[in-house]
Amino acid sequence: SKASDPVVDSADVPNVQDLALRPDGSLLVISGDSVVSLDRENKKPVTRISGVPDATRLAVDASNGDILVFQDGVAQQVVRFDK
């Protein structure tokens, strides 16, 4: 993507750390200590997971859709959440 490419869409999400695309096309975003989801129709963040301090990285398990969150800081762990 070039800096001159047009913006396709936007949404207001505070404190973004990382994001991951789900198989259904929705977007997961680490926002502070929560993981929120967004889709093209609903541009308001919907909390999917809360209370995950120091969350810095996010992934989706392609085999089953589970959400993987890496916690930095003291925890230093990857936590798996059901989709």
PDB file of C-alpha atoms in Angstrom:
ATOM      1  CA  SER A   1       0.000   0.000   0.000  1.00  0.00           C
ATOM      2  CA  LYS A   2       1.296   3.424  -0.936  1.00  0.00           C
ATOM      3  CA  ALA A   3       0.789   6.562   1.121  1.00  0.00           C
ATOM      4  CA  SER A   4      -1.246   7.942  -1.772  1.00  0.00           C
ATOM      5  CA  ASP A   5      -3.721   5.029  -1.791  1.00  0.00           C
ATOM      6  CA  PRO A   6      -7.231   6.120  -0.803  1.00  0.00           C
ATOM      7  CA  VAL A   7      -8.631   5.208   2.607  1.00  0.00           C
ATOM      8  CA  VAL A   8     -11.201   2.423   2.135  1.00  0.00           C
ATOM      9  CA  ASP A   9     -12.958   2.812   5.482  1.00  0.00           C
ATOM     10  CA  SER A  10     -12.349   4.038   9.015  1.00  0.00           C
ATOM     11  CA  ALA A  11     -13.567   3.570  12.573  1.00  0.00           C
ATOM     12  CA  ASP A  12     -12.803   5.260  15.881  1.00  0.00           C
ATOM     13  CA  VAL A  13     -10.979   2.800  18.173  1.00  0.00           C
ATOM     14  CA  PRO A  14      -8.899   4.162  21.080  1.00  0.00           C
ATOM     15  CA  ASN A  15      -5.480   2.855  22.168  1.00  0.00           C
ATOM     16  CA  VAL A  16      -4.929   0.458  19.251  1.00  0.00           C
ATOM     17  CA  GLN A  17      -2.067  -2.021  19.797  1.00  0.00           C
ATOM     18  CA  ASP A  18      -2.579  -4.648  17.074  1.00  0.00           C
ATOM     19  CA  LEU A  19      -5.210  -6.087  14.749  1.00  0.00           C
ATOM     20  CA  ALA A  20      -6.131  -9.337  13.029  1.00  0.00           C
ATOM     21  CA  LEU A  21      -8.583 -10.282  10.309  1.00  0.00           C
ATOM     22  CA  ARG A  22     -11.073 -13.052  11.100  1.00  0.00           C
ATOM     23  CA  PRO A  23     -12.211 -15.660   8.541  1.00  0.00           C
ATOM     24  CA  ASP A  24     -15.668 -14.001   8.413  1.00  0.00           C
ATOM     25  CA  GLY A  25     -14.074 -10.718   7.272  1.00  0.00           C
ATOM     26  CA  SER A  26     -14.504  -8.880  10.560  1.00  0.00           C
ATOM     27  CA  LEU A  27     -11.549  -7.183  12.190  1.00  0.00           C
ATOM     28  CA  LEU A  28     -10.285  -7.808  15.722  1.00  0.00           C
ATOM     29  CA  VAL A  29      -8.429  -4.969  17.419  1.00  0.00           C
ATOM     30  CA  ILE A  30      -6.576  -4.736  20.724  1.00  0.00           C
ATOM     31  CA  SER A  31      -7.933  -1.556  22.309  1.00  0.00           C
ATOM     32  CA  GLY A  32      -6.341  -0.919  25.701  1.00  0.00           C
ATOM     33  CA  ASP A  33      -6.896  -4.070  27.781  1.00  0.00           C
ATOM     34  CA  SER A  34      -9.720  -5.351  25.566  1.00  0.00           C
ATOM     35  CA  VAL A  35     -10.167  -7.050  22.215  1.00  0.00           C
ATOM     36  CA  VAL A  36     -12.941  -5.505  20.154  1.00  0.00           C
ATOM     37  CA  SER A  37     -14.425  -6.467  16.803  1.00  0.00           C
ATOM     38  CA  LEU A  38     -15.514  -4.338  13.880  1.00  0.00           C
ATOM     39  CA  ASP A  39     -17.276  -5.160  10.644  1.00  0.00           C
ATOM     40  CA  ARG A  40     -18.074  -3.104   7.542  1.00  0.00           C
ATOM     41  CA  GLU A  41     -21.695  -2.507   8.561  1.00  0.00           C
ATOM     42  CA  ASN A  42     -21.100  -1.760  12.262  1.00  0.00           C
ATOM     43  CA  LYS A  43     -18.168   0.588  12.665  1.00  0.00           C
ATOM     44  CA  LYS A  44     -18.597   0.824  16.436  1.00  0.00           C
ATOM     45  CA  PRO A  45     -16.225  -1.423  18.429  1.00  0.00           C
ATOM     46  CA  VAL A  46     -17.932  -4.396  20.123  1.00  0.00           C
ATOM     47  CA  THR A  47     -16.033  -5.791  23.115  1.00  0.00           C
ATOM     48  CA  ARG A  48     -15.263  -9.504  22.659  1.00  0.00           C
ATOM     49  CA  ILE A  49     -12.661  -9.952  25.438  1.00  0.00           C
ATOM     50  CA  SER A  50     -11.918  -7.635  28.356  1.00  0.00           C
ATOM     51  CA  GLY A  51      -9.422  -7.533  31.195  1.00  0.00           C
ATOM     52  CA  VAL A  52      -6.275  -8.539  29.284  1.00  0.00           C
ATOM     53  CA  PRO A  53      -3.551  -6.233  30.633  1.00  0.00           C
ATOM     54  CA  ASP A  54      -0.437  -5.563  28.551  1.00  0.00           C
ATOM     55  CA  ALA A  55      -1.979  -7.089  25.408  1.00  0.00           C
ATOM     56  CA  THR A  56       0.361  -6.262  22.528  1.00  0.00           C
ATOM     57  CA  ARG A  57      -0.155  -8.824  19.744  1.00  0.00           C
ATOM     58  CA  LEU A  58      -3.170 -10.548  18.287  1.00  0.00           C
ATOM     59  CA  ALA A  59      -3.735 -13.534  16.010  1.00  0.00           C
ATOM     60  CA  VAL A  60      -6.588 -15.767  14.870  1.00  0.00           C
ATOM     61  CA  ASP A  61      -6.160 -19.549  14.685  1.00  0.00           C
ATOM     62  CA  ALA A  62      -7.143 -20.337  11.090  1.00  0.00           C
ATOM     63  CA  SER A  63      -8.148 -23.900  11.986  1.00  0.00           C
ATOM     64  CA  ASN A  64     -10.895 -22.991  14.456  1.00  0.00           C
ATOM     65  CA  GLY A  65     -11.175 -19.184  14.738  1.00  0.00           C
ATOM     66  CA  ASP A  66      -9.868 -18.992  18.311  1.00  0.00           C
ATOM     67  CA  ILE A  67      -8.336 -15.663  19.309  1.00  0.00           C
ATOM     68  CA  LEU A  68      -4.713 -15.616  20.510  1.00  0.00           C
ATOM     69  CA  VAL A  69      -3.521 -12.650  22.558  1.00  0.00           C
ATOM     70  CA  PHE A  70       0.095 -12.102  23.574  1.00  0.00           C
ATOM     71  CA  GLN A  71       0.536 -10.373  26.916  1.00  0.00           C
ATOM     72  CA  ASP A  72       3.725  -8.424  27.418  1.00  0.00           C
ATOM     73  CA  GLY A  73       4.841  -7.089  30.805  1.00  0.00           C
ATOM     74  CA  VAL A  74       4.993  -9.427  33.786  1.00  0.00           C
ATOM     75  CA  ALA A  75       2.726 -12.125  32.263  1.00  0.00           C
ATOM     76  CA  GLN A  76       4.767 -12.810  29.096  1.00  0.00           C
ATOM     77  CA  GLN A  77       2.250 -15.328  27.793  1.00  0.00           C
ATOM     78  CA  VAL A  78      -0.058 -16.170  24.924  1.00  0.00           C
ATOM     79  CA  VAL A  79      -3.678 -16.622  25.983  1.00  0.00           C
ATOM     80  CA  ARG A  80      -6.178 -18.528  23.807  1.00  0.00           C
ATOM     81  CA  PHE A  81      -9.835 -17.499  23.818  1.00  0.00           C
ATOM     82  CA  ASP A  82     -12.722 -19.367  22.152  1.00  0.00           C
ATOM     83  CA  LYS A  83     -13.971 -17.580  19.083  1.00  0.00           C
TER      84      LYS A  83
END
